[in-house]
CSV table of C-alpha atoms and ligand atoms in Angstrom, one decimal:
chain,number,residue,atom,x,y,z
A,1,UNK,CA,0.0,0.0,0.0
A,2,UNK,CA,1.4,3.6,-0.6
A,3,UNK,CA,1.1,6.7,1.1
A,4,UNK,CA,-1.7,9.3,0.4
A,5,UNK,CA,-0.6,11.5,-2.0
A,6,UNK,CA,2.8,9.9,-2.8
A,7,UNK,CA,3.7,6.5,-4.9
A,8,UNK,CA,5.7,5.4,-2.3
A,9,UNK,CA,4.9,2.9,0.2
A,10,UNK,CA,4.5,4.8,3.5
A,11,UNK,CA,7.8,3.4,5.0
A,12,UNK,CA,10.3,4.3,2.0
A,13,UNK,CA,14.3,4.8,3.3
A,14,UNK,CA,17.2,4.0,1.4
A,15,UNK,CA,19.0,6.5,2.2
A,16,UNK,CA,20.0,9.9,3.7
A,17,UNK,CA,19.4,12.1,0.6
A,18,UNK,CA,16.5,11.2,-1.7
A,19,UNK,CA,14.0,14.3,-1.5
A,20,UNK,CA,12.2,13.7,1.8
A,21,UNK,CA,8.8,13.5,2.2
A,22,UNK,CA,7.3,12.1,5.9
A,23,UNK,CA,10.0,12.5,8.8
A,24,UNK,CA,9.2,12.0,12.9
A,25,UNK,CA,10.4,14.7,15.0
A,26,UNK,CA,11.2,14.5,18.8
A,27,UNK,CA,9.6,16.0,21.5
A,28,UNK,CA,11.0,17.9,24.7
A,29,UNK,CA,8.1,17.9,26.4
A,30,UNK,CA,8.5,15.5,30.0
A,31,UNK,CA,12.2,14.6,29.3
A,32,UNK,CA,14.2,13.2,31.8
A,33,UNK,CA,18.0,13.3,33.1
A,34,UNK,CA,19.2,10.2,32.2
A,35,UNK,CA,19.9,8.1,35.5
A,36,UNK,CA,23.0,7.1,36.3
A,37,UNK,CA,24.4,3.6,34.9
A,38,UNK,CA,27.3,1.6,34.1
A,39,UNK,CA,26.7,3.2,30.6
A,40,UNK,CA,26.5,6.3,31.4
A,41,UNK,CA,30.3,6.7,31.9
A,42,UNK,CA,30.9,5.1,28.5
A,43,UNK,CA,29.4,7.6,26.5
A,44,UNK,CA,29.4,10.9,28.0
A,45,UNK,CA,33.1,12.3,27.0
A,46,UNK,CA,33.3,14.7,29.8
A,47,UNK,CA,33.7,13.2,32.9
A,48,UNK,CA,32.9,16.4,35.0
A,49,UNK,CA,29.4,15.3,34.1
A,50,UNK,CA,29.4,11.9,35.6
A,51,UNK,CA,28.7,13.9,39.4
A,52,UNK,CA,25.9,15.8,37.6
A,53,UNK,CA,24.1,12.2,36.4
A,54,UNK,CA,24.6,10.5,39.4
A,55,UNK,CA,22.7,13.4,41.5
A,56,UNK,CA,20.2,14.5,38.8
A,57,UNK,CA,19.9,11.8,36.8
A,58,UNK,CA,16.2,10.1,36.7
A,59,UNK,CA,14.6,13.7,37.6
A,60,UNK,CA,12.9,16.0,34.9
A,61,UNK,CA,15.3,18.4,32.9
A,62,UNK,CA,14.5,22.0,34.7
A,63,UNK,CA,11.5,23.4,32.7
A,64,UNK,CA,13.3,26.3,31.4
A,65,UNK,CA,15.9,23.9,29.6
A,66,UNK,CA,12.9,22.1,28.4
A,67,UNK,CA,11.6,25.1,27.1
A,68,UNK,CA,14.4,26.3,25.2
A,69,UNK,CA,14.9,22.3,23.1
A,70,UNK,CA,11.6,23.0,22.3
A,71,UNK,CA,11.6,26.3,20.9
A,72,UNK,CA,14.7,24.3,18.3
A,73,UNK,CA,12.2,21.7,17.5
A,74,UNK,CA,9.6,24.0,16.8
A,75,UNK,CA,12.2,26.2,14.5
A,76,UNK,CA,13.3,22.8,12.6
A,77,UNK,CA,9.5,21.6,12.3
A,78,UNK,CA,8.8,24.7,10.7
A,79,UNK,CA,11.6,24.8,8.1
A,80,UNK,CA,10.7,20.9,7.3
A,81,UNK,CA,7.0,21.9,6.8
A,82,UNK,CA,7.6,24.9,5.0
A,83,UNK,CA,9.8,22.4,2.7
A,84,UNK,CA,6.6,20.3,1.7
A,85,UNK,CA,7.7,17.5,4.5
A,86,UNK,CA,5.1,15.8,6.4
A,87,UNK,CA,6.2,15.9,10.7
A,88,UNK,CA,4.9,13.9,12.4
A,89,UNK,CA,5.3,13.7,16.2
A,90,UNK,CA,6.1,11.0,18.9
A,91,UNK,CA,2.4,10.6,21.6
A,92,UNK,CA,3.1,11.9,25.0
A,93,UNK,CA,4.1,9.5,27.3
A,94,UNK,CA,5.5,9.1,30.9
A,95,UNK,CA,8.8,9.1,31.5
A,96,UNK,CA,8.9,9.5,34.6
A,97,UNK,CA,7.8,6.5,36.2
A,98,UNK,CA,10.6,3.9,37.8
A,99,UNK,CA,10.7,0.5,36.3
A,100,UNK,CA,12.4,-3.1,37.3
A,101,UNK,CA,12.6,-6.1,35.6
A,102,UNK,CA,14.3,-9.4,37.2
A,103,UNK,CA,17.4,-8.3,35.9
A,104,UNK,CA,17.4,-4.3,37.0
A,105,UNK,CA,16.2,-1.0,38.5
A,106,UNK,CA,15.8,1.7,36.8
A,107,UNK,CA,15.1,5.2,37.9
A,108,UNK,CA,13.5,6.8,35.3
A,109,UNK,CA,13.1,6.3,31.5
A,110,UNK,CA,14.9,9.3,29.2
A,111,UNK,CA,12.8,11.2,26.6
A,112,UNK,CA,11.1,10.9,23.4
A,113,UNK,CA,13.9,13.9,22.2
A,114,UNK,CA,15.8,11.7,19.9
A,115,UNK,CA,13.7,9.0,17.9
A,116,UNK,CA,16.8,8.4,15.4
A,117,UNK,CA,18.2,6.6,18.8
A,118,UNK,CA,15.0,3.7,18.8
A,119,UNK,CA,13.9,3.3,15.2
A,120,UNK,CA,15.7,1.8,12.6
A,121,UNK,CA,13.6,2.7,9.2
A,122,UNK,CA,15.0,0.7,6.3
A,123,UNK,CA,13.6,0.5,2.6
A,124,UNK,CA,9.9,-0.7,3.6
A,125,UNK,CA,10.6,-1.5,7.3
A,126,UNK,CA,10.8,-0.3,10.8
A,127,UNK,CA,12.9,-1.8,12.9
A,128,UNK,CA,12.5,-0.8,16.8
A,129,UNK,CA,16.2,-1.0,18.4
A,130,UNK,CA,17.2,-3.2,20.7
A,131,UNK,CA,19.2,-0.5,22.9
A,132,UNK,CA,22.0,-0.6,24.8
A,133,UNK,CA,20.6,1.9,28.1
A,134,UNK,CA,18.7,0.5,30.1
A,135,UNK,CA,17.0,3.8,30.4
A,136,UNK,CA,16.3,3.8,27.5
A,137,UNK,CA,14.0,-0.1,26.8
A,138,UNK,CA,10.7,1.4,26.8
A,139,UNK,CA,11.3,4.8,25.3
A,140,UNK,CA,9.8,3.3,22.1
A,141,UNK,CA,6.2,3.1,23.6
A,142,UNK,CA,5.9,7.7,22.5
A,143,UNK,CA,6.4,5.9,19.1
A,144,UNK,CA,3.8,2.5,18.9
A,145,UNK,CA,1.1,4.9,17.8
A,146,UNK,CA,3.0,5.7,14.9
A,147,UNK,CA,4.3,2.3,13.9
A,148,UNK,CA,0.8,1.1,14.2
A,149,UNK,CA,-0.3,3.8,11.9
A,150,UNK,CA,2.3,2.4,9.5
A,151,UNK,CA,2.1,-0.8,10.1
A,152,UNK,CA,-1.8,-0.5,8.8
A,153,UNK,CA,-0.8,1.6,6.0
A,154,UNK,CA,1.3,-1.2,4.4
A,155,UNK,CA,4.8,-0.8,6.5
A,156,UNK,CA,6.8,-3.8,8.2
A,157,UNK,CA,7.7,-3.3,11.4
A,158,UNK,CA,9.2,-5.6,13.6
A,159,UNK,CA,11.3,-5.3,17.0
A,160,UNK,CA,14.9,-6.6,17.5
A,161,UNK,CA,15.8,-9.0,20.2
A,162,UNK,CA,14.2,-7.6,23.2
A,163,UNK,CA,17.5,-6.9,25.8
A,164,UNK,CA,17.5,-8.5,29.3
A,165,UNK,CA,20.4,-6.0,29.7
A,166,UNK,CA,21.8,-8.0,33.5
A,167,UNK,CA,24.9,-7.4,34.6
A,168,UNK,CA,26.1,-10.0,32.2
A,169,UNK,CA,25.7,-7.5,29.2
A,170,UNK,CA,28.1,-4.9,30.7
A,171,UNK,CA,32.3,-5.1,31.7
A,172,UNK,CA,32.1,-5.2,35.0
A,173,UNK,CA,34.6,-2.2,36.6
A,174,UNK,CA,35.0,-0.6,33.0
A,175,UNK,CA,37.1,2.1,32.5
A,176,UNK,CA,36.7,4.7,29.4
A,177,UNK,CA,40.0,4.4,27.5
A,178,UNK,CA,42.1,8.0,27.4
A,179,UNK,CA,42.4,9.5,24.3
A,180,UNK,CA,45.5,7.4,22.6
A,181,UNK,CA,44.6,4.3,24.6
A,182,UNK,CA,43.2,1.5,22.4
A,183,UNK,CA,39.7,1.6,21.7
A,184,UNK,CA,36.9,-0.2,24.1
A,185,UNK,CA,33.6,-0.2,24.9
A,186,UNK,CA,31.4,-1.0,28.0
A,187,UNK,CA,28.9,-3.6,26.5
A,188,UNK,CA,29.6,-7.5,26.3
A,189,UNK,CA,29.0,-10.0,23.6
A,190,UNK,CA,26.4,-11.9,25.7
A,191,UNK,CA,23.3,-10.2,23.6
A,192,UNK,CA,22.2,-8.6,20.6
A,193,UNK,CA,22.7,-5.0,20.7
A,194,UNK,CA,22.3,-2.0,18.6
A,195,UNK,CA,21.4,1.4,18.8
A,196,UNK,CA,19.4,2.7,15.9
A,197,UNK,CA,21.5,5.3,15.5
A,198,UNK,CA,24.9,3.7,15.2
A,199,UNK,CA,23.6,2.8,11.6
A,200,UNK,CA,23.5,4.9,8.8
A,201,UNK,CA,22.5,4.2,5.1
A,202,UNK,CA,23.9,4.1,2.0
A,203,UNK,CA,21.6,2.5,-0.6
A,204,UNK,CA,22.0,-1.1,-0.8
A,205,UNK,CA,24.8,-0.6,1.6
A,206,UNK,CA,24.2,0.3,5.6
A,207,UNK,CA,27.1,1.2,7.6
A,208,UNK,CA,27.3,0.2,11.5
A,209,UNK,CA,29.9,0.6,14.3
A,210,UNK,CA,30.4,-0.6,17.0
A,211,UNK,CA,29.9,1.3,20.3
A,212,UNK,CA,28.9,1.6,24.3
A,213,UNK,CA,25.2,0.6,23.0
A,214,UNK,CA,26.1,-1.4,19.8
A,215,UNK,CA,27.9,-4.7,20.4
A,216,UNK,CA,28.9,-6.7,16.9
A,217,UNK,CA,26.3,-9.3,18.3
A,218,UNK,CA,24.1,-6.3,17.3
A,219,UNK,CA,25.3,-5.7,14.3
A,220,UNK,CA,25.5,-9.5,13.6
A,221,UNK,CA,21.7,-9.6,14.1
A,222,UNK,CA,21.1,-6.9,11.7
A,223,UNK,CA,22.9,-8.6,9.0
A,224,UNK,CA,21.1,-11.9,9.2
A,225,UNK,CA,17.9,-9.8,9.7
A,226,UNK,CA,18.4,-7.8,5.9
A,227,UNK,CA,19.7,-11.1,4.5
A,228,UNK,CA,20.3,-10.4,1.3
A,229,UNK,CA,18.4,-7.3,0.9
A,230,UNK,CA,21.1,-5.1,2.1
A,231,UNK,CA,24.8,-5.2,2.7
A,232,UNK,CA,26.5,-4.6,6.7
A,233,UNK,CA,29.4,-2.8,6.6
A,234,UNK,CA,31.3,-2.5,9.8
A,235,UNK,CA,33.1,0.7,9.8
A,236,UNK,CA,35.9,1.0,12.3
A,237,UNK,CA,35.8,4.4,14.4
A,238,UNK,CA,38.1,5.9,17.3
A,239,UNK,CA,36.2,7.6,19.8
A,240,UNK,CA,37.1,7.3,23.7
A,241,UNK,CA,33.2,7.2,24.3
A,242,UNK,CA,31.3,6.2,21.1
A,243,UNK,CA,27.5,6.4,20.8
A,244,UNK,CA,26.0,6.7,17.1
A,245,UNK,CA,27.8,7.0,13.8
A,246,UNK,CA,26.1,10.1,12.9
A,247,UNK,CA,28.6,12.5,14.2
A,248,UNK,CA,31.5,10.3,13.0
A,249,UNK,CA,30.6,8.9,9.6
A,250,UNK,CA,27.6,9.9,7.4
A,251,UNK,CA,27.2,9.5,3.7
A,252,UNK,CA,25.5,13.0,2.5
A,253,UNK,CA,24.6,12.4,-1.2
A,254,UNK,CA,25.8,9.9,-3.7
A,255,UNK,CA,29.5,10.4,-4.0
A,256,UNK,CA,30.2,12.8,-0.9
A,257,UNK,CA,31.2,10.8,2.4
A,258,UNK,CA,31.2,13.5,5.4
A,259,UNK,CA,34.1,12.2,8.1
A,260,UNK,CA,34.8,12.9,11.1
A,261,UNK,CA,38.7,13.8,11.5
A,262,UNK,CA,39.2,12.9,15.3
A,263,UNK,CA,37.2,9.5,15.0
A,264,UNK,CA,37.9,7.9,11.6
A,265,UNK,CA,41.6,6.9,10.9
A,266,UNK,CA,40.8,4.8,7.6
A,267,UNK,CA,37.9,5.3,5.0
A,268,UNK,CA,36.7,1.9,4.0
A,269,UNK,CA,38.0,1.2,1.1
A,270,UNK,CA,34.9,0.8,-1.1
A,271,UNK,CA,34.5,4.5,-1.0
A,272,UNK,CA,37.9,5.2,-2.2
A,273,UNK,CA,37.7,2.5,-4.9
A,274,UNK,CA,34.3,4.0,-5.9
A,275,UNK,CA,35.9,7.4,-6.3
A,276,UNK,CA,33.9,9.2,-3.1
A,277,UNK,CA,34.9,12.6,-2.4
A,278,UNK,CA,35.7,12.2,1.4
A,279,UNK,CA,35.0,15.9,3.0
A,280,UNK,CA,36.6,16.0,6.0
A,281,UNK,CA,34.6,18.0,8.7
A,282,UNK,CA,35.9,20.9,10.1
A,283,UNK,CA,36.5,21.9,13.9
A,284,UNK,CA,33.2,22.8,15.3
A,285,UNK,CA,32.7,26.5,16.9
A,286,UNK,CA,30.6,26.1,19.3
A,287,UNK,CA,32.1,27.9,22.3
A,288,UNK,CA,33.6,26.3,25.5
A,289,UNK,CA,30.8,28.2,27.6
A,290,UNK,CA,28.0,26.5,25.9
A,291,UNK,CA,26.4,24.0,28.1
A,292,UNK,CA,26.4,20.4,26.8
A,293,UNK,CA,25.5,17.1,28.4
A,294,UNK,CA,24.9,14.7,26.3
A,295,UNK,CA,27.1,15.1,23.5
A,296,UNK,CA,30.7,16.4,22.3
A,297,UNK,CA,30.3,19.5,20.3
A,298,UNK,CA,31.4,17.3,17.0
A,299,UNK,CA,27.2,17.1,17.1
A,300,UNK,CA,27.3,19.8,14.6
A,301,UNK,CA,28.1,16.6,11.8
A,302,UNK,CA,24.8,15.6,13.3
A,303,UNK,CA,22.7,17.2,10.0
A,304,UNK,CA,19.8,16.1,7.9
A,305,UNK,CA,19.5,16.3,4.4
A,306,UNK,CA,16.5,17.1,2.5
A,307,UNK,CA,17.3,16.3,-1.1
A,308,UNK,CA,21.0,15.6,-2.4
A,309,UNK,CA,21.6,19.3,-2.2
A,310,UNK,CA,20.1,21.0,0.8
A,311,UNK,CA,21.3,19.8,4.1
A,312,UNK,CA,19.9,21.6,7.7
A,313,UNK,CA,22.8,22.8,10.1
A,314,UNK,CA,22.9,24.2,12.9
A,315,UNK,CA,23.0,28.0,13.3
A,316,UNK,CA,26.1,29.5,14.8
A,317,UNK,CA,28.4,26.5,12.6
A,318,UNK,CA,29.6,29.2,9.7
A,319,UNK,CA,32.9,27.3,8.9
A,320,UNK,CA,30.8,23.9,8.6
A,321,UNK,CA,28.7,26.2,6.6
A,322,UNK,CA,30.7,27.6,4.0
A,323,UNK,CA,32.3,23.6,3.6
A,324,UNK,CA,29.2,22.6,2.9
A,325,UNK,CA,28.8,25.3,0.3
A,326,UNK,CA,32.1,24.4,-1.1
A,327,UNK,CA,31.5,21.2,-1.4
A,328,UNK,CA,28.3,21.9,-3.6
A,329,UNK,CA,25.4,21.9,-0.7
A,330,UNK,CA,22.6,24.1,0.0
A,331,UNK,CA,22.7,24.7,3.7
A,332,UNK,CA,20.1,25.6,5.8
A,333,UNK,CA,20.8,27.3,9.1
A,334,UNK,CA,18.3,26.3,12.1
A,335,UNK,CA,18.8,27.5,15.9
A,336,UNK,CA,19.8,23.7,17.4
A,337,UNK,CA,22.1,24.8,20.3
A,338,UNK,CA,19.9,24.4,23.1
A,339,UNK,CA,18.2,21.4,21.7
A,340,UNK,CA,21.6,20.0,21.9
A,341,UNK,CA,21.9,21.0,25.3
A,342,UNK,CA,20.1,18.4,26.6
A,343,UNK,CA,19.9,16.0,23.3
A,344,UNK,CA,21.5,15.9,19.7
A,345,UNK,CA,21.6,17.4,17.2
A,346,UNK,CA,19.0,17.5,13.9
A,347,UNK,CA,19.7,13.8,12.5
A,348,UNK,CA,19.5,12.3,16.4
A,349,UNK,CA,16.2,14.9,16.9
A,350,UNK,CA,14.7,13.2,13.6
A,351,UNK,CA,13.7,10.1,11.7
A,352,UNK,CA,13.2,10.2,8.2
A,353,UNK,CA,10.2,7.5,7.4
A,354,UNK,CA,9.4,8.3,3.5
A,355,UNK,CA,11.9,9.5,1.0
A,356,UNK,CA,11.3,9.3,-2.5
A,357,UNK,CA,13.4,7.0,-4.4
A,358,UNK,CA,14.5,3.7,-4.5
A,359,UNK,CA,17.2,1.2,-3.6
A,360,UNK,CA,20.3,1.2,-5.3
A,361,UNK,CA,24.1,0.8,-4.9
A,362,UNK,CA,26.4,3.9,-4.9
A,363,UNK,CA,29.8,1.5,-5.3
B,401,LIG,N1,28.2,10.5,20.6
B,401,LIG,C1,28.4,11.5,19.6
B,401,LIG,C2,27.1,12.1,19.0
B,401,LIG,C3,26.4,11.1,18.2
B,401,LIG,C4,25.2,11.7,17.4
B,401,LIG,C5,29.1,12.7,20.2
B,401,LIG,O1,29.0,13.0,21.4
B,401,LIG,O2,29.9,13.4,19.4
């Protein structure tokens, strides 16, 4: 079945550059501190912010915070609205409430500020995330309304390996590497496990690393789930505290591979042999002062692309900017900073559900 007014089906995502046409937008409403867990110290970079999660974590972000991510989303709803795109939000939902399983306490869920994080959309499918937080395991319920809707309307949707996420999944008394220390990360190989966003697209091709909420059992399980459908490229990535390729590695438009200069020491070699332009990000400007707690300020990578040429940045990024104009983009701008505050950036904030176009290889 398609999608009123479009020949697509409803679920249509190949990619991070065919001309968009339906995309899910967070919500700041009701978000949460992440409480403190073992994971926690794996992927926050700065570790002044450690003491902050452990005292704050599982209470509400202060409603003037909230107010501010909001006032982004609204600004980035509005520009993909007044680009023709259909947004569609996440329901309301509590995230307040503590929750134990056999395995764990919890005490809070997170926030429905990020759905790139829980859904994995792929050609016809959705695929919810079998995430690495345990924060974070029911933060797909502001989204079942939605998949439901699509599911009706002619989309597959199907759940990864639900997580038991016991003590067996994490390194017991892990320690972040320092930067020049061989890479690590917190999570085991006892389960499946993947963050949504530590995949991105490429056509027939999806790339994946591993990080502190993607395991290669994870990534293992994506492959065999795609079968032959689509191609799992594991792409190898420094980062002292990784969580989600989209600040590290992100294909822009057919031939243009955006990197990451601190975190990716060696392009995989099919985009080389495929003659890729590989644009190399530049330092981000976001000043020191700026408050930031969930991410480095390399979240400025973090962008969405509405056709092959115009990309949404953030405001405030005018070296990142004029690269992108250089390298043959449209940018843009959209006020993100305070989003970022407490979230991501404009890919994380997102998920792209219908594009218009259709699978092919770029290599
Ligand atoms: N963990 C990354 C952001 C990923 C979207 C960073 O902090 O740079």
């Amino acid at each position: 079945m398609t999608s009123q007014n479009s020949p697509y089906p409803v679920v249509n995502a190949f990619n991070e550059w065919d001309p968009l046409e339906e995309i899910i937008v967070g919500v700041a409403d009701g978000a949460m501190i992440p409480p403190w867990d073992i994971e926690m110290e794996a992927t926050v970079h700065r570790p002044e912010l450690w003491q902050f999660y452990r005292r704050h974590g599982g209470t509400p972000w202060p409603p003037e915070m909230v107010v501010k991510a909001e006032r982004d989303l609204e600004e980035f709803a509005h520009i993909l609205e007044a680009e023709g795109v259909t947004v569609r939000r996440p329901t309301p939902y509590d995230f307040s409430k503590p929750y134990s399983t056999p395995d764990f306490s919890i005490a809070s869920s997170c926030y429905a500020l990020m759905p790139r994080d829980v859904l994995l959309a792929i050609g016809d499918e959705i695929i919810e995330a079998p995430m690495g937080w345990r924060s974070r395991c029911h933060e797909l319920h502001a989204y079942k309304d939605l998949c439901k809707e699509y599911f009706r309307r002619g989309a597959r949707w199907v759940s990864g390996p639900r997580p038991q996420l016991s003590e067996k999944s994490y390194n017991a008394g892990y320690v972040a590497p320092r930067e020049g220390e061989p890479m690590r990360t917190v999570l085991t190989e006892w389960e499946p496990l993947l963050d949504a966003a530590d995949v991105i697209k490429c056509g027939r091709d999806l790339f994946v690393a591993q990080s502190s909420c993607c395991n290669r059992f994870g990534i293992e399980w994506l492959q065999r789930h795609v079968g032959d459908r689509f191609r799992v490229h594991e792409v190898e990535v420094y980062d002292t505290h990784p969580m989600h390729i989209d600040a590290t590695f992100y294909p822009l438009a057919p031939g243009k591979l955006l990197i990451n200069p601190e975190r990716v020491r060696k392009v995989p070699q099919m985009f080389i042999k495929a003659g890729w332009d590989i644009l190399v990000c530049p330092q981000p400007e976001m000043p020191a002062s700026h408050p930031l707690y969930n991410c480095s300020p390399w979240i400025m990578m973090n962008v969405l692309m509405l056709d092959e040429k115009r990309v949404i940045v953030s405001k405030g990024e005018d070296r990142f900017i004029r690269a992108l104009q250089g390298w043959g983009f449209e940018p843009i701008p959209c006020a993100f900073w305070d989003f970022t505050t407490i979230g991501g950036g404009l890919h994380c904030a997102s998920v792209d559900i219908r594009r218009r176009g259709g699978k092919q290889s770029y290599f």
